[in-house]
Amino acid sequence: MIKENLEAVRATLPQNTTLVAVSKFHPAEMLQEAYDAGQRIFGESRENELKQKDAVLPHDIQWHFIGHLQTNKVKYLMPMVSLIHSVDSERLLDEIQRQALRFASERMARFGTSKVSVLLQLHVAQEETKSGFAPEELINLLSQTHISERWPNIEFRGLMGMASFVDDEAQWRKEFRSIMACYHDLINGPLTSQGIDKEQFSILSFGMSTDYQVAIEEGANMVRIGTSIFGERIY
Ligand SMILES: *Cc1c(COP(=O)(O)O)cnc(C)c1O
């Protein structure tokens, strides 16, 4: 069933769209099934769960961390994670920088680079419970910070966001457009002027099972899909 679901989702994705299979709360056997069907990128939201799965699943899996990340958990992710989607504060960046140094040789051995790749999470939805930078806040932060001095071991790869949990396509579009607008403001402003170009800062991670087709129309090139592949989660 997972294989068929994966194939059905893949058939709807343009060539240049990266699929993150969101496997949180699903057992390792289900991830193995997706792996056997060719999937290599998996999204998890809790460090404990990621660790347990990493221990029993093939080592060429690329783990993406997509959940809210507390600073005290960063060190546990360092040996395993290839991309952190959910970086939502300055403090978290400082902690990732600290731990990137501590885990440099371990990460070099597994990933061929000691730098830690991150996406910056934007808060564009209506719900206050969601985390992320406000677009203005992020633009100000990156304008006022000497990026390569403060975070030399972090590779800034793009933006991540989530639309509101409403059944309203027009609302999703509006929110996705504000992610794209912020992306262009960053590229045309503080990033390019600090030597980070759109080759490096190229990932636009938005779109989930219900809204990913709209997300792709609005410019997403990485979608995070769980339910349509693995079915409903039992929390
Ligand atoms: C759970 C989750 C997803 C996947 O959601 P589905 O609706 O199951 O596709 C995507 N992104 C984030 C950040 C999530 O926490």
Short mmCIF file of N, CA, C and O and ligand atoms in Angstrom, two decimals, residues 22 24 66 160 162 208-209 224-227 233, ligand 1:
data_model
loop_
_atom_site.label_atom_id
_atom_site.label_comp_id
_atom_site.label_asym_id
_atom_site.label_seq_id
_atom_site.Cartn_x
_atom_site.Cartn_y
_atom_site.Cartn_z
N VAL A 22 7.05 12.18 5.24
CA VAL A 22 6.94 12.49 6.67
C VAL A 22 6.46 11.25 7.43
O VAL A 22 5.30 10.85 7.33
N LYS A 24 6.86 10.56 10.84
CA LYS A 24 6.68 10.69 12.29
C LYS A 24 5.49 9.84 12.77
O LYS A 24 4.47 9.79 12.08
N ILE A 66 11.72 18.16 11.04
CA ILE A 66 10.69 19.12 10.64
C ILE A 66 9.88 19.65 11.81
O ILE A 66 9.02 20.50 11.63
N MET A 160 11.21 27.51 5.02
CA MET A 160 10.17 26.51 5.27
C MET A 160 8.96 27.23 5.83
O MET A 160 9.11 28.25 6.52
N MET A 162 4.37 26.69 6.82
CA MET A 162 3.14 25.90 6.87
C MET A 162 1.96 26.84 6.73
O MET A 162 1.93 27.89 7.38
N MET A 208 1.89 20.24 2.31
CA MET A 208 1.69 18.97 3.01
C MET A 208 0.61 18.20 2.24
O MET A 208 0.20 18.62 1.17
N SER A 209 0.12 17.09 2.82
CA SER A 209 -0.80 16.25 2.04
C SER A 209 -1.97 17.03 1.43
O SER A 209 -2.31 16.85 0.27
N ARG A 224 6.45 18.23 1.98
CA ARG A 224 6.56 17.33 3.12
C ARG A 224 5.24 16.59 3.27
O ARG A 224 4.26 17.15 3.75
N ILE A 225 5.22 15.33 2.86
CA ILE A 225 3.95 14.62 2.78
C ILE A 225 3.97 13.36 3.65
O ILE A 225 4.84 12.51 3.51
N GLY A 226 3.01 13.30 4.57
CA GLY A 226 2.91 12.16 5.48
C GLY A 226 1.68 11.32 5.20
O GLY A 226 1.76 10.21 4.68
N THR A 227 0.53 11.87 5.53
CA THR A 227 -0.73 11.11 5.49
C THR A 227 -1.01 10.44 4.13
O THR A 227 -1.44 9.30 4.09
N ARG A 233 -1.98 9.25 11.16
CA ARG A 233 -1.11 8.96 12.29
C ARG A 233 -1.95 8.68 13.53
O ARG A 233 -2.99 9.31 13.73
C1 LIG B 1 3.30 16.30 10.12
C2 LIG B 1 3.90 17.34 9.27
C3 LIG B 1 3.80 17.28 7.86
C4 LIG B 1 3.01 16.22 7.11
O1 LIG B 1 1.65 16.42 7.22
P1 LIG B 1 0.59 15.52 6.40
O2 LIG B 1 -0.65 16.31 6.49
O3 LIG B 1 0.50 14.22 7.10
O4 LIG B 1 1.10 15.39 5.00
C5 LIG B 1 4.45 18.26 7.14
N1 LIG B 1 5.15 19.25 7.74
C6 LIG B 1 5.27 19.33 9.07
C7 LIG B 1 6.06 20.44 9.66
C8 LIG B 1 4.64 18.39 9.87
O5 LIG B 1 4.77 18.49 11.22
#
